[in-house]
mmCIF file of C-alpha atoms in Angstrom:
data_model
loop_
_atom_site.group_PDB
_atom_site.id
_atom_site.type_symbol
_atom_site.label_atom_id
_atom_site.label_comp_id
_atom_site.label_asym_id
_atom_site.label_seq_id
_atom_site.Cartn_x
_atom_site.Cartn_y
_atom_site.Cartn_z
ATOM 1 C CA MET A 1 -29.015 74.064 -20.082
ATOM 2 C CA ARG A 2 -26.544 73.519 -22.825
ATOM 3 C CA ARG A 3 -25.241 69.972 -23.103
ATOM 4 C CA ALA A 4 -21.529 69.490 -23.044
ATOM 5 C CA GLU A 5 -20.211 68.430 -26.346
ATOM 6 C CA ILE A 6 -18.522 65.036 -26.361
ATOM 7 C CA SER A 7 -15.384 64.995 -28.347
ATOM 8 C CA PRO A 8 -15.033 61.957 -30.571
ATOM 9 C CA LYS A 9 -12.253 59.497 -29.662
ATOM 10 C CA PRO A 10 -9.193 59.963 -31.726
ATOM 11 C CA GLU A 11 -8.706 57.155 -34.180
ATOM 12 C CA GLU A 12 -5.859 54.742 -33.441
ATOM 13 C CA PRO A 13 -3.081 54.848 -35.941
ATOM 14 C CA PRO A 14 -2.894 51.831 -38.236
ATOM 15 C CA VAL A 15 0.333 50.662 -36.610
ATOM 16 C CA MET A 16 -1.420 50.275 -33.215
ATOM 17 C CA ILE A 17 -4.293 48.339 -34.766
ATOM 18 C CA THR A 18 -1.794 46.032 -36.440
ATOM 19 C CA PHE A 19 0.042 45.576 -33.127
ATOM 20 C CA ARG A 20 -3.182 44.624 -31.329
ATOM 21 C CA ILE A 21 -4.055 42.051 -33.993
ATOM 22 C CA ILE A 22 -0.588 40.492 -33.807
ATOM 23 C CA ARG A 23 -0.750 40.384 -30.009
ATOM 24 C CA LEU A 24 -4.174 38.695 -30.060
ATOM 25 C CA GLN A 25 -2.943 36.097 -32.530
ATOM 26 C CA TYR A 26 0.134 35.422 -30.376
ATOM 27 C CA GLU A 27 -1.911 34.989 -27.180
ATOM 28 C CA THR A 28 -4.329 32.662 -28.963
ATOM 29 C CA ARG A 29 -1.492 30.485 -30.269
ATOM 30 C CA VAL A 30 0.138 30.320 -26.844
ATOM 31 C CA SER A 31 -3.159 29.223 -25.267
ATOM 32 C CA ILE A 32 -3.664 26.533 -27.890
ATOM 33 C CA LEU A 33 -0.072 25.332 -27.463
ATOM 34 C CA TRP A 34 -0.443 25.142 -23.662
ATOM 35 C CA LEU A 35 -3.689 23.180 -24.020
ATOM 36 C CA TYR A 36 -2.015 20.761 -26.437
ATOM 37 C CA ILE A 37 0.964 20.174 -24.138
ATOM 38 C CA ARG A 38 -1.332 19.622 -21.159
ATOM 39 C CA THR A 39 -3.456 17.135 -23.114
ATOM 40 C CA VAL A 40 -0.416 15.170 -24.301
ATOM 41 C CA THR A 41 0.992 15.050 -20.771
ATOM 42 C CA ILE A 42 -2.239 13.702 -19.299
ATOM 43 C CA THR A 43 -2.577 11.166 -22.117
ATOM 44 C CA ARG A 44 0.955 9.857 -21.644
ATOM 45 C CA GLN A 45 0.516 9.672 -17.893
ATOM 46 C CA GLY A 46 -2.510 7.424 -18.301
ATOM 47 C CA PRO A 47 -5.157 6.605 -15.716
ATOM 48 C CA GLY A 48 -4.502 6.579 -12.009
ATOM 49 C CA ARG A 49 -1.352 7.911 -10.412
ATOM 50 C CA PRO A 50 1.593 6.100 -12.016
ATOM 51 C CA ARG A 51 4.123 8.666 -10.826
ATOM 52 C CA ASP A 52 3.061 8.079 -7.230
ATOM 53 C CA ARG A 53 3.304 4.331 -7.755
ATOM 54 C CA GLU A 54 6.814 4.745 -9.099
ATOM 55 C CA ILE A 55 7.767 6.712 -5.992
ATOM 56 C CA ASP A 56 6.192 4.046 -3.755
ATOM 57 C CA ASP A 57 8.236 1.308 -5.417
ATOM 58 C CA ALA A 58 11.443 3.358 -5.391
ATOM 59 C CA VAL A 59 11.107 4.191 -1.684
ATOM 60 C CA LEU A 60 10.509 0.567 -0.656
ATOM 61 C CA ARG A 61 13.340 -0.662 -2.871
ATOM 62 C CA ALA A 62 15.753 1.922 -1.435
ATOM 63 C CA ALA A 63 14.727 1.047 2.129
ATOM 64 C CA ARG A 64 15.302 -2.675 1.528
ATOM 65 C CA GLU A 65 18.728 -2.029 0.010
ATOM 66 C CA LEU A 66 19.843 0.218 2.864
ATOM 67 C CA LEU A 67 18.536 -2.227 5.461
ATOM 68 C CA ALA A 68 20.591 -5.022 3.896
ATOM 69 C CA GLU A 69 23.699 -2.815 3.662
ATOM 70 C CA THR A 70 23.659 -0.999 7.001
ATOM 71 C CA GLY A 71 21.174 -2.735 9.310
ATOM 72 C CA TYR A 72 18.244 -1.036 11.010
ATOM 73 C CA ASP A 73 20.245 1.618 12.869
ATOM 74 C CA GLY A 74 22.098 2.675 9.735
ATOM 75 C CA VAL A 75 18.973 3.469 7.713
ATOM 76 C CA THR A 76 17.960 7.138 7.632
ATOM 77 C CA MET A 77 15.052 8.848 5.949
ATOM 78 C CA ASP A 78 17.476 11.286 4.286
ATOM 79 C CA GLU A 79 19.554 8.547 2.690
ATOM 80 C CA THR A 80 16.414 6.640 1.682
ATOM 81 C CA ALA A 81 15.063 9.748 -0.048
ATOM 82 C CA VAL A 82 18.353 10.311 -1.901
ATOM 83 C CA ARG A 83 18.551 6.728 -3.117
ATOM 84 C CA ALA A 84 14.875 6.685 -4.108
ATOM 85 C CA GLY A 85 15.250 9.961 -6.010
ATOM 86 C CA THR A 86 12.547 11.734 -4.038
ATOM 87 C CA SER A 87 12.181 14.018 -1.015
ATOM 88 C CA LYS A 88 12.040 13.181 2.669
ATOM 89 C CA ALA A 89 8.650 14.916 2.806
ATOM 90 C CA ALA A 90 7.320 12.490 0.180
ATOM 91 C CA ILE A 91 8.391 9.556 2.365
ATOM 92 C CA TYR A 92 6.786 11.011 5.484
ATOM 93 C CA ARG A 93 3.530 11.440 3.578
ATOM 94 C CA ARG A 94 3.512 7.657 3.208
ATOM 95 C CA TYR A 95 5.135 6.495 6.442
ATOM 96 C CA ARG A 96 5.197 8.295 9.766
ATOM 97 C CA SER A 97 8.376 6.668 11.041
ATOM 98 C CA LYS A 98 11.395 4.655 9.998
ATOM 99 C CA ALA A 99 9.981 1.593 11.743
ATOM 100 C CA GLU A 100 6.766 1.781 9.721
ATOM 101 C CA LEU A 101 8.675 2.282 6.468
ATOM 102 C CA LEU A 102 11.000 -0.649 7.065
ATOM 103 C CA PHE A 103 8.138 -2.878 8.182
ATOM 104 C CA ALA A 104 6.433 -2.204 4.851
ATOM 105 C CA ALA A 105 9.687 -2.773 2.972
ATOM 106 C CA ALA A 106 11.029 -5.856 4.754
ATOM 107 C CA VAL A 107 8.171 -7.604 6.556
ATOM 108 C CA HIS A 108 5.062 -6.743 4.596
ATOM 109 C CA PRO A 109 5.965 -5.960 0.973
ATOM 110 C CA PRO A 110 3.130 -5.430 -1.523
ATOM 111 C CA GLY A 111 1.774 -8.786 -2.633
ATOM 112 C CA PRO A 112 -0.871 -10.107 -5.019
ATOM 113 C CA SER A 113 -4.253 -8.451 -4.634
ATOM 114 C CA ALA A 114 -6.047 -11.814 -4.495
ATOM 115 C CA PRO A 115 -5.065 -14.984 -2.610
ATOM 116 C CA ALA A 116 -4.214 -18.087 -4.603
ATOM 117 C CA ASP A 117 -7.186 -20.244 -5.614
ATOM 118 C CA THR A 118 -5.994 -23.855 -5.457
ATOM 119 C CA GLY A 119 -9.461 -25.395 -5.443
ATOM 120 C CA THR A 120 -9.455 -26.470 -1.791
ATOM 121 C CA LEU A 121 -9.498 -24.703 1.571
ATOM 122 C CA HIS A 122 -6.401 -26.634 2.653
ATOM 123 C CA GLY A 123 -4.485 -25.610 -0.470
ATOM 124 C CA ASP A 124 -5.547 -21.966 -0.250
ATOM 125 C CA LEU A 125 -4.553 -21.636 3.417
ATOM 126 C CA LEU A 126 -1.268 -23.451 2.801
ATOM 127 C CA ALA A 127 -0.435 -21.066 -0.058
ATOM 128 C CA LEU A 128 -1.303 -18.064 2.117
ATOM 129 C CA ALA A 129 0.808 -19.433 4.976
ATOM 130 C CA GLY A 130 3.718 -19.926 2.595
ATOM 131 C CA ARG A 131 3.522 -16.337 1.456
ATOM 132 C CA ILE A 132 3.473 -15.089 5.056
ATOM 133 C CA ARG A 133 6.512 -17.264 5.799
ATOM 134 C CA ASP A 134 8.396 -15.789 2.849
ATOM 135 C CA ASP A 135 7.627 -12.245 4.027
ATOM 136 C CA LEU A 136 8.766 -12.991 7.578
ATOM 137 C CA ALA A 137 11.970 -14.622 6.319
ATOM 138 C CA SER A 138 13.157 -11.544 4.412
ATOM 139 C CA PRO A 139 16.509 -10.013 5.499
ATOM 140 C CA GLY A 140 16.162 -7.756 8.528
ATOM 141 C CA ALA A 141 12.519 -8.648 9.118
ATOM 142 C CA ARG A 142 12.983 -9.791 12.708
ATOM 143 C CA GLU A 143 14.928 -6.665 13.705
ATOM 144 C CA VAL A 144 12.380 -4.385 12.038
ATOM 145 C CA ALA A 145 9.439 -6.136 13.698
ATOM 146 C CA ALA A 146 11.064 -5.723 17.121
ATOM 147 C CA HIS A 147 11.468 -1.974 16.598
ATOM 148 C CA LEU A 148 7.891 -1.621 15.371
ATOM 149 C CA ILE A 149 6.502 -3.476 18.398
ATOM 150 C CA ALA A 150 8.528 -1.184 20.674
ATOM 151 C CA GLU A 151 7.166 1.841 18.829
ATOM 152 C CA ILE A 152 3.597 0.614 19.291
ATOM 153 C CA GLY A 153 4.221 0.559 23.040
ATOM 154 C CA ARG A 154 5.332 4.198 22.961
ATOM 155 C CA ALA A 155 2.740 5.501 20.487
ATOM 156 C CA PRO A 156 -0.637 3.701 20.453
ATOM 157 C CA ASP A 157 -1.654 5.382 17.180
ATOM 158 C CA VAL A 158 1.023 3.306 15.445
ATOM 159 C CA ALA A 159 -1.102 0.220 16.165
ATOM 160 C CA ASP A 160 -4.040 1.869 14.403
ATOM 161 C CA ARG A 161 -1.914 2.552 11.328
ATOM 162 C CA LEU A 162 -0.563 -0.993 11.424
ATOM 163 C CA ARG A 163 -4.138 -2.293 11.474
ATOM 164 C CA GLU A 164 -5.192 -0.017 8.610
ATOM 165 C CA ARG A 165 -2.179 -0.575 6.355
ATOM 166 C CA PHE A 166 -1.361 -4.252 6.868
ATOM 167 C CA VAL A 167 -3.737 -6.229 9.093
ATOM 168 C CA ALA A 168 -6.899 -5.185 7.238
ATOM 169 C CA PHE A 169 -5.376 -6.367 3.944
ATOM 170 C CA GLU A 170 -4.477 -9.784 5.379
ATOM 171 C CA ARG A 171 -7.934 -10.219 6.897
ATOM 172 C CA GLU A 172 -9.565 -9.438 3.567
ATOM 173 C CA GLN A 173 -7.432 -12.124 1.946
ATOM 174 C CA ILE A 174 -8.531 -14.665 4.546
ATOM 175 C CA ARG A 175 -12.157 -13.616 4.119
ATOM 176 C CA ASP A 176 -11.907 -14.356 0.381
ATOM 177 C CA VAL A 177 -10.405 -17.785 1.099
ATOM 178 C CA LEU A 178 -13.180 -18.661 3.574
ATOM 179 C CA ALA A 179 -15.901 -17.395 1.227
ATOM 180 C CA ARG A 180 -14.593 -19.622 -1.563
ATOM 181 C CA ALA A 181 -14.505 -22.593 0.811
ATOM 182 C CA ALA A 182 -18.124 -21.965 1.826
ATOM 183 C CA SER A 183 -19.184 -21.778 -1.829
ATOM 184 C CA ARG A 184 -17.504 -25.158 -2.442
ATOM 185 C CA GLY A 185 -19.305 -26.696 0.540
ATOM 186 C CA GLU A 186 -16.151 -27.111 2.635
ATOM 187 C CA LEU A 187 -17.458 -24.788 5.369
ATOM 188 C CA GLU A 188 -20.887 -24.012 6.707
ATOM 189 C CA PRO A 189 -22.319 -20.990 4.848
ATOM 190 C CA GLU A 190 -23.859 -19.514 7.996
ATOM 191 C CA LEU A 191 -20.475 -18.874 9.570
ATOM 192 C CA ASP A 192 -19.944 -15.298 10.760
ATOM 193 C CA PRO A 193 -17.538 -13.919 8.106
ATOM 194 C CA ASP A 194 -16.206 -11.053 10.231
ATOM 195 C CA ALA A 195 -15.573 -13.144 13.335
ATOM 196 C CA ASP A 196 -14.101 -15.985 11.299
ATOM 197 C CA ARG A 197 -11.640 -13.872 9.355
ATOM 198 C CA ILE A 198 -10.393 -12.207 12.563
ATOM 199 C CA ALA A 199 -10.011 -15.558 14.334
ATOM 200 C CA ALA A 200 -8.412 -17.222 11.310
ATOM 201 C CA HIS A 201 -5.984 -14.340 10.888
ATOM 202 C CA ALA A 202 -5.027 -14.523 14.567
ATOM 203 C CA LEU A 203 -4.479 -18.288 14.387
ATOM 204 C CA LEU A 204 -2.599 -18.299 11.094
ATOM 205 C CA GLY A 205 -0.686 -15.021 11.019
ATOM 206 C CA GLY A 206 -0.279 -14.838 14.791
ATOM 207 C CA ALA A 207 1.144 -18.346 15.087
ATOM 208 C CA LEU A 208 3.602 -17.847 12.245
ATOM 209 C CA PHE A 209 4.673 -14.399 13.451
ATOM 210 C CA PHE A 210 5.228 -15.583 17.029
ATOM 211 C CA THR A 211 7.123 -18.684 15.950
ATOM 212 C CA THR A 212 9.613 -16.912 13.724
ATOM 213 C CA MET A 213 9.804 -13.384 15.169
ATOM 214 C CA VAL A 214 9.643 -14.071 18.912
ATOM 215 C CA ILE A 215 10.940 -17.614 19.348
ATOM 216 C CA GLY A 216 13.161 -17.573 16.279
ATOM 217 C CA ASP A 217 12.237 -21.045 15.022
ATOM 218 C CA ASP A 218 12.292 -21.896 11.339
ATOM 219 C CA LEU A 219 8.964 -22.272 9.586
ATOM 220 C CA ASP A 220 9.425 -25.449 7.575
ATOM 221 C CA ASP A 221 6.686 -27.109 5.549
ATOM 222 C CA GLY A 222 5.743 -29.357 8.470
ATOM 223 C CA VAL A 223 5.062 -26.389 10.744
ATOM 224 C CA LEU A 224 2.934 -24.707 8.068
ATOM 225 C CA ALA A 225 0.939 -27.891 7.476
ATOM 226 C CA GLY A 226 0.335 -28.312 11.207
ATOM 227 C CA VAL A 227 -0.877 -24.733 11.681
ATOM 228 C CA VAL A 228 -3.203 -25.022 8.683
ATOM 229 C CA ALA A 229 -4.601 -28.363 9.907
ATOM 230 C CA VAL A 230 -5.416 -26.910 13.336
ATOM 231 C CA LEU A 231 -7.063 -23.885 11.723
ATOM 232 C CA ILE A 232 -9.238 -26.015 9.433
ATOM 233 C CA ARG A 233 -10.384 -28.194 12.334
ATOM 234 C CA GLY A 234 -11.375 -25.083 14.237
ATOM 235 C CA LEU A 235 -13.291 -23.625 11.299
ATOM 236 C CA ALA A 236 -15.136 -26.897 10.655
ATOM 237 C CA ALA A 237 -16.086 -27.440 14.309
ATOM 238 C CA PRO A 238 -19.711 -26.850 15.404
ATOM 239 C CA THR A 239 -20.391 -23.202 16.205
ATOM 240 C CA THR A 240 -22.774 -23.985 19.090
ATOM 241 C CA PRO A 241 -21.526 -25.556 22.336
ATOM 242 C CA PRO A 242 -22.786 -29.096 23.061
ATOM 243 C CA GLY A 243 -25.653 -29.594 25.485
#
């Protein structure tokens, strides 16, 4: 059988070869330029997520301003987003409701990551109590707390988010204070750290919250000192019942 003859490919004209070379050079330069821009952007942005942090701060600042200007009922997620320079969707990714947002902004603003180390258990607890008092005394805090408590009654999952976002942080702070006291010999080292931090948080934070948010009394230095003294006596008491 006679094989079919294969015709050789026609040679490309020089102008097409030149065009292909120019196109390849252009695409290579564009790729290099894109890689450079991307590298510079990442370098300037730095580690972590600074843009997200900026949004967090802007949202809380806008919420505090609107709360002071209009009161709880006048605050809207739309207006908060406009003032913060972000979208309403970005706010809802952080807070599921207005009550949760305003609680974070007015009652529980971001604080130092570590509790003050004064050198004594009494001093540490007094400093922590003072910080809680300052948070609870912020403008609109009592109104916001009332709305959040009402929301917890309607939606139990709000309590879970409250525990995750705010209560867990406070309990960790108290745990650090108690651990330092045990290392200084002010408390027995065999104390149950989990049970103690929960009880101490309930006695300290619960007493201050109830006094100012429910009863409406002022938390002066004498009240703080009394609450701290009762808490220390409870922590230092024997852990086993007599007899």
